[in-house]
Amino acid sequence: MARVDFAIGAADRVRQACQTTLRQFLAGQALVVYCRDPRRLRAFDEQLWSVDDAAFVPHVMADSPLAPATPVIMVADGLEAALALRAAPVWLLNLDDACPPSLDLVVRVLEIVSGNDEDKAMARARWKAYQAAGHEVHSHTMNAK
């Protein structure tokens, strides 16, 4: 079963996801970023280029030939194939509104939740689904800035 960490209270879900990705990259942790919404995934991609003036986070779509050697891969479809590109232990940043499939291949899931009421409601549904599936769920309160 995966450990699932919810970071609750982000001012902006996508922006915080970029900052979290930068921290994980700097710590040496590769990530798979999952989101079926192409606009949200594109916003994440674009913001990741400017998350920090002094840092660069190498990232590509999972279908890129560079994906096996790139620390951060993004995927909208074909999550299982994207996860297979990673050596264990696999960490997943979920930017989708639903729980991702194929969690048997993942040791850790990162969830970012904004203060938006709709976002919080969807996060509560994911929390319940993760718990019902037997995953270890934790929450962390963020200081929204």
mmCIF file with all atom_site columns, N, CA and C in Angstrom, residues 4-57:
data_model
loop_
_atom_site.group_PDB
_atom_site.id
_atom_site.type_symbol
_atom_site.label_atom_id
_atom_site.label_alt_id
_atom_site.label_comp_id
_atom_site.label_asym_id
_atom_site.label_entity_id
_atom_site.label_seq_id
_atom_site.pdbx_PDB_ins_code
_atom_site.Cartn_x
_atom_site.Cartn_y
_atom_site.Cartn_z
_atom_site.occupancy
_atom_site.B_iso_or_equiv
_atom_site.pdbx_formal_charge
_atom_site.auth_seq_id
_atom_site.auth_comp_id
_atom_site.auth_asym_id
_atom_site.auth_atom_id
_atom_site.pdbx_PDB_model_num
ATOM 1   N N  . VAL A 1 4  ? 0.017  8.177  1.409   1.00 0.00 ? 4  VAL A N  1
ATOM 2   C CA . VAL A 1 4  ? -0.571 9.317  0.708   1.00 0.00 ? 4  VAL A CA 1
ATOM 3   C C  . VAL A 1 4  ? -0.489 10.525 1.625   1.00 0.00 ? 4  VAL A C  1
ATOM 4   N N  . ASP A 1 5  ? 0.155  11.590 1.151   1.00 0.00 ? 5  ASP A N  1
ATOM 5   C CA . ASP A 1 5  ? 0.291  12.823 1.928   1.00 0.00 ? 5  ASP A CA 1
ATOM 6   C C  . ASP A 1 5  ? -0.491 13.942 1.260   1.00 0.00 ? 5  ASP A C  1
ATOM 7   N N  . PHE A 1 6  ? -1.449 14.489 2.001   1.00 0.00 ? 6  PHE A N  1
ATOM 8   C CA . PHE A 1 6  ? -2.222 15.639 1.545   1.00 0.00 ? 6  PHE A CA 1
ATOM 9   C C  . PHE A 1 6  ? -1.630 16.896 2.167   1.00 0.00 ? 6  PHE A C  1
ATOM 10  N N  . ALA A 1 7  ? -1.225 17.846 1.337   1.00 0.00 ? 7  ALA A N  1
ATOM 11  C CA . ALA A 1 7  ? -0.794 19.165 1.789   1.00 0.00 ? 7  ALA A CA 1
ATOM 12  C C  . ALA A 1 7  ? -2.007 20.077 1.599   1.00 0.00 ? 7  ALA A C  1
ATOM 13  N N  . ILE A 1 8  ? -2.585 20.519 2.699   1.00 0.00 ? 8  ILE A N  1
ATOM 14  C CA . ILE A 1 8  ? -3.866 21.226 2.668   1.00 0.00 ? 8  ILE A CA 1
ATOM 15  C C  . ILE A 1 8  ? -3.671 22.715 2.924   1.00 0.00 ? 8  ILE A C  1
ATOM 16  N N  . GLY A 1 9  ? -4.344 23.538 2.113   1.00 0.00 ? 9  GLY A N  1
ATOM 17  C CA . GLY A 1 9  ? -4.327 24.976 2.333   1.00 0.00 ? 9  GLY A CA 1
ATOM 18  C C  . GLY A 1 9  ? -3.407 25.747 1.412   1.00 0.00 ? 9  GLY A C  1
ATOM 19  N N  . ALA A 1 10 ? -3.058 25.170 0.275   1.00 0.00 ? 10 ALA A N  1
ATOM 20  C CA . ALA A 1 10 ? -2.206 25.880 -0.682  1.00 0.00 ? 10 ALA A CA 1
ATOM 21  C C  . ALA A 1 10 ? -2.955 27.076 -1.262  1.00 0.00 ? 10 ALA A C  1
ATOM 22  N N  . ALA A 1 11 ? -2.263 28.164 -1.451  1.00 0.00 ? 11 ALA A N  1
ATOM 23  C CA . ALA A 1 11 ? -2.883 29.336 -2.076  1.00 0.00 ? 11 ALA A CA 1
ATOM 24  C C  . ALA A 1 11 ? -3.259 29.037 -3.521  1.00 0.00 ? 11 ALA A C  1
ATOM 25  N N  . ASP A 1 12 ? -2.416 28.271 -4.209  1.00 0.00 ? 12 ASP A N  1
ATOM 26  C CA . ASP A 1 12 ? -2.642 27.908 -5.611  1.00 0.00 ? 12 ASP A CA 1
ATOM 27  C C  . ASP A 1 12 ? -2.131 26.479 -5.783  1.00 0.00 ? 12 ASP A C  1
ATOM 28  N N  . ARG A 1 13 ? -3.020 25.586 -6.161  1.00 0.00 ? 13 ARG A N  1
ATOM 29  C CA . ARG A 1 13 ? -2.671 24.157 -6.242  1.00 0.00 ? 13 ARG A CA 1
ATOM 30  C C  . ARG A 1 13 ? -1.529 23.887 -7.216  1.00 0.00 ? 13 ARG A C  1
ATOM 31  N N  . VAL A 1 14 ? -1.599 24.427 -8.406  1.00 0.00 ? 14 VAL A N  1
ATOM 32  C CA . VAL A 1 14 ? -0.574 24.156 -9.413  1.00 0.00 ? 14 VAL A CA 1
ATOM 33  C C  . VAL A 1 14 ? 0.752  24.783 -9.016  1.00 0.00 ? 14 VAL A C  1
ATOM 34  N N  . ARG A 1 15 ? 0.706  26.021 -8.552  1.00 0.00 ? 15 ARG A N  1
ATOM 35  C CA . ARG A 1 15 ? 1.954  26.691 -8.134  1.00 0.00 ? 15 ARG A CA 1
ATOM 36  C C  . ARG A 1 15 ? 2.626  25.923 -6.998  1.00 0.00 ? 15 ARG A C  1
ATOM 37  N N  . GLN A 1 16 ? 1.838  25.486 -6.024  1.00 0.00 ? 16 GLN A N  1
ATOM 38  C CA . GLN A 1 16 ? 2.402  24.711 -4.913  1.00 0.00 ? 16 GLN A CA 1
ATOM 39  C C  . GLN A 1 16 ? 2.941  23.373 -5.406  1.00 0.00 ? 16 GLN A C  1
ATOM 40  N N  . ALA A 1 17 ? 2.268  22.766 -6.371  1.00 0.00 ? 17 ALA A N  1
ATOM 41  C CA . ALA A 1 17 ? 2.762  21.511 -6.940  1.00 0.00 ? 17 ALA A CA 1
ATOM 42  C C  . ALA A 1 17 ? 4.139  21.722 -7.580  1.00 0.00 ? 17 ALA A C  1
ATOM 43  N N  . CYS A 1 18 ? 4.335  22.851 -8.231  1.00 0.00 ? 18 CYS A N  1
ATOM 44  C CA . CYS A 1 18 ? 5.642  23.177 -8.811  1.00 0.00 ? 18 CYS A CA 1
ATOM 45  C C  . CYS A 1 18 ? 6.696  23.333 -7.720  1.00 0.00 ? 18 CYS A C  1
ATOM 46  N N  . GLN A 1 19 ? 6.361  24.027 -6.650  1.00 0.00 ? 19 GLN A N  1
ATOM 47  C CA . GLN A 1 19 ? 7.312  24.206 -5.554  1.00 0.00 ? 19 GLN A CA 1
ATOM 48  C C  . GLN A 1 19 ? 7.645  22.878 -4.885  1.00 0.00 ? 19 GLN A C  1
ATOM 49  N N  . THR A 1 20 ? 6.643  22.032 -4.726  1.00 0.00 ? 20 THR A N  1
ATOM 50  C CA . THR A 1 20 ? 6.864  20.700 -4.152  1.00 0.00 ? 20 THR A CA 1
ATOM 51  C C  . THR A 1 20 ? 7.754  19.871 -5.068  1.00 0.00 ? 20 THR A C  1
ATOM 52  N N  . THR A 1 21 ? 7.513  19.948 -6.364  1.00 0.00 ? 21 THR A N  1
ATOM 53  C CA . THR A 1 21 ? 8.330  19.229 -7.333  1.00 0.00 ? 21 THR A CA 1
ATOM 54  C C  . THR A 1 21 ? 9.779  19.703 -7.283  1.00 0.00 ? 21 THR A C  1
ATOM 55  N N  . LEU A 1 22 ? 9.987  20.998 -7.196  1.00 0.00 ? 22 LEU A N  1
ATOM 56  C CA . LEU A 1 22 ? 11.341 21.537 -7.073  1.00 0.00 ? 22 LEU A CA 1
ATOM 57  C C  . LEU A 1 22 ? 12.030 20.986 -5.825  1.00 0.00 ? 22 LEU A C  1
ATOM 58  N N  . ARG A 1 23 ? 11.334 21.009 -4.687  1.00 0.00 ? 23 ARG A N  1
ATOM 59  C CA . ARG A 1 23 ? 11.934 20.484 -3.445  1.00 0.00 ? 23 ARG A CA 1
ATOM 60  C C  . ARG A 1 23 ? 12.298 19.002 -3.588  1.00 0.00 ? 23 ARG A C  1
ATOM 61  N N  . GLN A 1 24 ? 11.412 18.221 -4.185  1.00 0.00 ? 24 GLN A N  1
ATOM 62  C CA . GLN A 1 24 ? 11.696 16.794 -4.349  1.00 0.00 ? 24 GLN A CA 1
ATOM 63  C C  . GLN A 1 24 ? 12.860 16.572 -5.313  1.00 0.00 ? 24 GLN A C  1
ATOM 64  N N  . PHE A 1 25 ? 12.899 17.337 -6.383  1.00 0.00 ? 25 PHE A N  1
ATOM 65  C CA . PHE A 1 25 ? 14.001 17.232 -7.343  1.00 0.00 ? 25 PHE A CA 1
ATOM 66  C C  . PHE A 1 25 ? 15.331 17.556 -6.663  1.00 0.00 ? 25 PHE A C  1
ATOM 67  N N  . LEU A 1 26 ? 15.368 18.650 -5.903  1.00 0.00 ? 26 LEU A N  1
ATOM 68  C CA . LEU A 1 26 ? 16.600 19.040 -5.215  1.00 0.00 ? 26 LEU A CA 1
ATOM 69  C C  . LEU A 1 26 ? 17.026 18.015 -4.168  1.00 0.00 ? 26 LEU A C  1
ATOM 70  N N  . ALA A 1 27 ? 16.061 17.264 -3.642  1.00 0.00 ? 27 ALA A N  1
ATOM 71  C CA . ALA A 1 27 ? 16.351 16.207 -2.666  1.00 0.00 ? 27 ALA A CA 1
ATOM 72  C C  . ALA A 1 27 ? 16.734 14.892 -3.356  1.00 0.00 ? 27 ALA A C  1
ATOM 73  N N  . GLY A 1 28 ? 16.708 14.876 -4.690  1.00 0.00 ? 28 GLY A N  1
ATOM 74  C CA . GLY A 1 28 ? 17.092 13.682 -5.429  1.00 0.00 ? 28 GLY A CA 1
ATOM 75  C C  . GLY A 1 28 ? 15.963 12.699 -5.681  1.00 0.00 ? 28 GLY A C  1
ATOM 76  N N  . GLN A 1 29 ? 14.729 13.111 -5.434  1.00 0.00 ? 29 GLN A N  1
ATOM 77  C CA . GLN A 1 29 ? 13.577 12.229 -5.627  1.00 0.00 ? 29 GLN A CA 1
ATOM 78  C C  . GLN A 1 29 ? 12.928 12.464 -6.985  1.00 0.00 ? 29 GLN A C  1
ATOM 79  N N  . ALA A 1 30 ? 12.896 11.451 -7.818  1.00 0.00 ? 30 ALA A N  1
ATOM 80  C CA . ALA A 1 30 ? 12.208 11.532 -9.107  1.00 0.00 ? 30 ALA A CA 1
ATOM 81  C C  . ALA A 1 30 ? 10.702 11.460 -8.859  1.00 0.00 ? 30 ALA A C  1
ATOM 82  N N  . LEU A 1 31 ? 9.927  12.080 -9.741  1.00 0.00 ? 31 LEU A N  1
ATOM 83  C CA . LEU A 1 31 ? 8.474  12.111 -9.607  1.00 0.00 ? 31 LEU A CA 1
ATOM 84  C C  . LEU A 1 31 ? 7.791  11.803 -10.933 1.00 0.00 ? 31 LEU A C  1
ATOM 85  N N  . VAL A 1 32 ? 6.626  11.202 -10.812 1.00 0.00 ? 32 VAL A N  1
ATOM 86  C CA . VAL A 1 32 ? 5.690  11.105 -11.921 1.00 0.00 ? 32 VAL A CA 1
ATOM 87  C C  . VAL A 1 32 ? 4.539  12.030 -11.549 1.00 0.00 ? 32 VAL A C  1
ATOM 88  N N  . VAL A 1 33 ? 4.196  12.949 -12.436 1.00 0.00 ? 33 VAL A N  1
ATOM 89  C CA . VAL A 1 33 ? 3.107  13.902 -12.199 1.00 0.00 ? 33 VAL A CA 1
ATOM 90  C C  . VAL A 1 33 ? 1.938  13.485 -13.080 1.00 0.00 ? 33 VAL A C  1
ATOM 91  N N  . TYR A 1 34 ? 0.799  13.216 -12.438 1.00 0.00 ? 34 TYR A N  1
ATOM 92  C CA . TYR A 1 34 ? -0.364 12.690 -13.141 1.00 0.00 ? 34 TYR A CA 1
ATOM 93  C C  . TYR A 1 34 ? -1.510 13.683 -13.125 1.00 0.00 ? 34 TYR A C  1
ATOM 94  N N  . CYS A 1 35 ? -2.091 13.920 -14.305 1.00 0.00 ? 35 CYS A N  1
ATOM 95  C CA . CYS A 1 35 ? -3.283 14.762 -14.411 1.00 0.00 ? 35 CYS A CA 1
ATOM 96  C C  . CYS A 1 35 ? -3.918 14.545 -15.776 1.00 0.00 ? 35 CYS A C  1
ATOM 97  N N  . ARG A 1 36 ? -5.190 14.170 -15.798 1.00 0.00 ? 36 ARG A N  1
ATOM 98  C CA . ARG A 1 36 ? -5.886 13.942 -17.065 1.00 0.00 ? 36 ARG A CA 1
ATOM 99  C C  . ARG A 1 36 ? -6.379 15.240 -17.695 1.00 0.00 ? 36 ARG A C  1
ATOM 100 N N  . ASP A 1 37 ? -6.391 16.337 -16.932 1.00 0.00 ? 37 ASP A N  1
ATOM 101 C CA . ASP A 1 37 ? -6.842 17.626 -17.452 1.00 0.00 ? 37 ASP A CA 1
ATOM 102 C C  . ASP A 1 37 ? -5.682 18.275 -18.217 1.00 0.00 ? 37 ASP A C  1
ATOM 103 N N  . PRO A 1 38 ? -5.770 18.354 -19.554 1.00 0.00 ? 38 PRO A N  1
ATOM 104 C CA . PRO A 1 38 ? -4.635 18.887 -20.319 1.00 0.00 ? 38 PRO A CA 1
ATOM 105 C C  . PRO A 1 38 ? -4.302 20.338 -19.988 1.00 0.00 ? 38 PRO A C  1
ATOM 106 N N  . ARG A 1 39 ? -5.307 21.143 -19.643 1.00 0.00 ? 39 ARG A N  1
ATOM 107 C CA . ARG A 1 39 ? -5.024 22.548 -19.305 1.00 0.00 ? 39 ARG A CA 1
ATOM 108 C C  . ARG A 1 39 ? -4.244 22.645 -17.996 1.00 0.00 ? 39 ARG A C  1
ATOM 109 N N  . ARG A 1 40 ? -4.628 21.859 -17.020 1.00 0.00 ? 40 ARG A N  1
ATOM 110 C CA . ARG A 1 40 ? -3.917 21.890 -15.733 1.00 0.00 ? 40 ARG A CA 1
ATOM 111 C C  . ARG A 1 40 ? -2.502 21.352 -15.881 1.00 0.00 ? 40 ARG A C  1
ATOM 112 N N  . LEU A 1 41 ? -2.351 20.274 -16.648 1.00 0.00 ? 41 LEU A N  1
ATOM 113 C CA . LEU A 1 41 ? -1.015 19.717 -16.849 1.00 0.00 ? 41 LEU A CA 1
ATOM 114 C C  . LEU A 1 41 ? -0.134 20.689 -17.618 1.00 0.00 ? 41 LEU A C  1
ATOM 115 N N  . ARG A 1 42 ? -0.699 21.386 -18.603 1.00 0.00 ? 42 ARG A N  1
ATOM 116 C CA . ARG A 1 42 ? 0.055  22.402 -19.356 1.00 0.00 ? 42 ARG A CA 1
ATOM 117 C C  . ARG A 1 42 ? 0.443  23.567 -18.442 1.00 0.00 ? 42 ARG A C  1
ATOM 118 N N  . ALA A 1 43 ? -0.475 23.986 -17.559 1.00 0.00 ? 43 ALA A N  1
ATOM 119 C CA . ALA A 1 43 ? -0.156 25.065 -16.609 1.00 0.00 ? 43 ALA A CA 1
ATOM 120 C C  . ALA A 1 43 ? 0.976  24.642 -15.679 1.00 0.00 ? 43 ALA A C  1
ATOM 121 N N  . PHE A 1 44 ? 0.936  23.389 -15.219 1.00 0.00 ? 44 PHE A N  1
ATOM 122 C CA . PHE A 1 44 ? 2.012  22.875 -14.376 1.00 0.00 ? 44 PHE A CA 1
ATOM 123 C C  . PHE A 1 44 ? 3.336  22.918 -15.137 1.00 0.00 ? 44 PHE A C  1
ATOM 124 N N  . ASP A 1 45 ? 3.331  22.417 -16.360 1.00 0.00 ? 45 ASP A N  1
ATOM 125 C CA . ASP A 1 45 ? 4.532  22.408 -17.204 1.00 0.00 ? 45 ASP A CA 1
ATOM 126 C C  . ASP A 1 45 ? 5.087  23.819 -17.359 1.00 0.00 ? 45 ASP A C  1
ATOM 127 N N  . GLU A 1 46 ? 4.221  24.768 -17.705 1.00 0.00 ? 46 GLU A N  1
ATOM 128 C CA . GLU A 1 46 ? 4.667  26.151 -17.924 1.00 0.00 ? 46 GLU A CA 1
ATOM 129 C C  . GLU A 1 46 ? 5.190  26.788 -16.646 1.00 0.00 ? 46 GLU A C  1
ATOM 130 N N  . GLN A 1 47 ? 4.509  26.576 -15.535 1.00 0.00 ? 47 GLN A N  1
ATOM 131 C CA . GLN A 1 47 ? 4.948  27.190 -14.279 1.00 0.00 ? 47 GLN A CA 1
ATOM 132 C C  . GLN A 1 47 ? 6.213  26.545 -13.730 1.00 0.00 ? 47 GLN A C  1
ATOM 133 N N  . LEU A 1 48 ? 6.433  25.281 -14.062 1.00 0.00 ? 48 LEU A N  1
ATOM 134 C CA . LEU A 1 48 ? 7.636  24.614 -13.573 1.00 0.00 ? 48 LEU A CA 1
ATOM 135 C C  . LEU A 1 48 ? 8.902  25.245 -14.159 1.00 0.00 ? 48 LEU A C  1
ATOM 136 N N  . TRP A 1 49 ? 8.786  25.867 -15.341 1.00 0.00 ? 49 TRP A N  1
ATOM 137 C CA . TRP A 1 49 ? 9.929  26.546 -15.937 1.00 0.00 ? 49 TRP A CA 1
ATOM 138 C C  . TRP A 1 49 ? 10.342 27.774 -15.140 1.00 0.00 ? 49 TRP A C  1
ATOM 139 N N  . SER A 1 50 ? 9.417  28.343 -14.362 1.00 0.00 ? 50 SER A N  1
ATOM 140 C CA . SER A 1 50 ? 9.726  29.578 -13.640 1.00 0.00 ? 50 SER A CA 1
ATOM 141 C C  . SER A 1 50 ? 9.504  29.473 -12.137 1.00 0.00 ? 50 SER A C  1
ATOM 142 N N  . VAL A 1 51 ? 9.508  28.260 -11.620 1.00 0.00 ? 51 VAL A N  1
ATOM 143 C CA . VAL A 1 51 ? 9.233  28.076 -10.196 1.00 0.00 ? 51 VAL A CA 1
ATOM 144 C C  . VAL A 1 51 ? 10.311 28.735 -9.323  1.00 0.00 ? 51 VAL A C  1
ATOM 145 N N  . ASP A 1 52 ? 11.516 28.828 -9.834  1.00 0.00 ? 52 ASP A N  1
ATOM 146 C CA . ASP A 1 52 ? 12.613 29.447 -9.087  1.00 0.00 ? 52 ASP A CA 1
ATOM 147 C C  . ASP A 1 52 ? 13.586 30.042 -10.097 1.00 0.00 ? 52 ASP A C  1
ATOM 148 N N  . ASP A 1 53 ? 14.015 31.277 -9.866  1.00 0.00 ? 53 ASP A N  1
ATOM 149 C CA . ASP A 1 53 ? 14.911 31.945 -10.805 1.00 0.00 ? 53 ASP A CA 1
ATOM 150 C C  . ASP A 1 53 ? 16.273 31.265 -10.916 1.00 0.00 ? 53 ASP A C  1
ATOM 151 N N  . ALA A 1 54 ? 16.695 30.570 -9.857  1.00 0.00 ? 54 ALA A N  1
ATOM 152 C CA . ALA A 1 54 ? 18.034 29.987 -9.844  1.00 0.00 ? 54 ALA A CA 1
ATOM 153 C C  . ALA A 1 54 ? 18.029 28.471 -10.012 1.00 0.00 ? 54 ALA A C  1
ATOM 154 N N  . ALA A 1 55 ? 16.874 27.880 -10.306 1.00 0.00 ? 55 ALA A N  1
ATOM 155 C CA . ALA A 1 55 ? 16.811 26.420 -10.407 1.00 0.00 ? 55 ALA A CA 1
ATOM 156 C C  . ALA A 1 55 ? 16.131 26.000 -11.703 1.00 0.00 ? 55 ALA A C  1
ATOM 157 N N  . PHE A 1 56 ? 16.510 24.836 -12.169 1.00 0.00 ? 56 PHE A N  1
ATOM 158 C CA . PHE A 1 56 ? 15.883 24.235 -13.342 1.00 0.00 ? 56 PHE A CA 1
ATOM 159 C C  . PHE A 1 56 ? 15.458 22.824 -12.967 1.00 0.00 ? 56 PHE A C  1
ATOM 160 N N  . VAL A 1 57 ? 14.214 22.482 -13.224 1.00 0.00 ? 57 VAL A N  1
ATOM 161 C CA . VAL A 1 57 ? 13.705 21.141 -12.945 1.00 0.00 ? 57 VAL A CA 1
ATOM 162 C C  . VAL A 1 57 ? 13.502 20.437 -14.284 1.00 0.00 ? 57 VAL A C  1
#
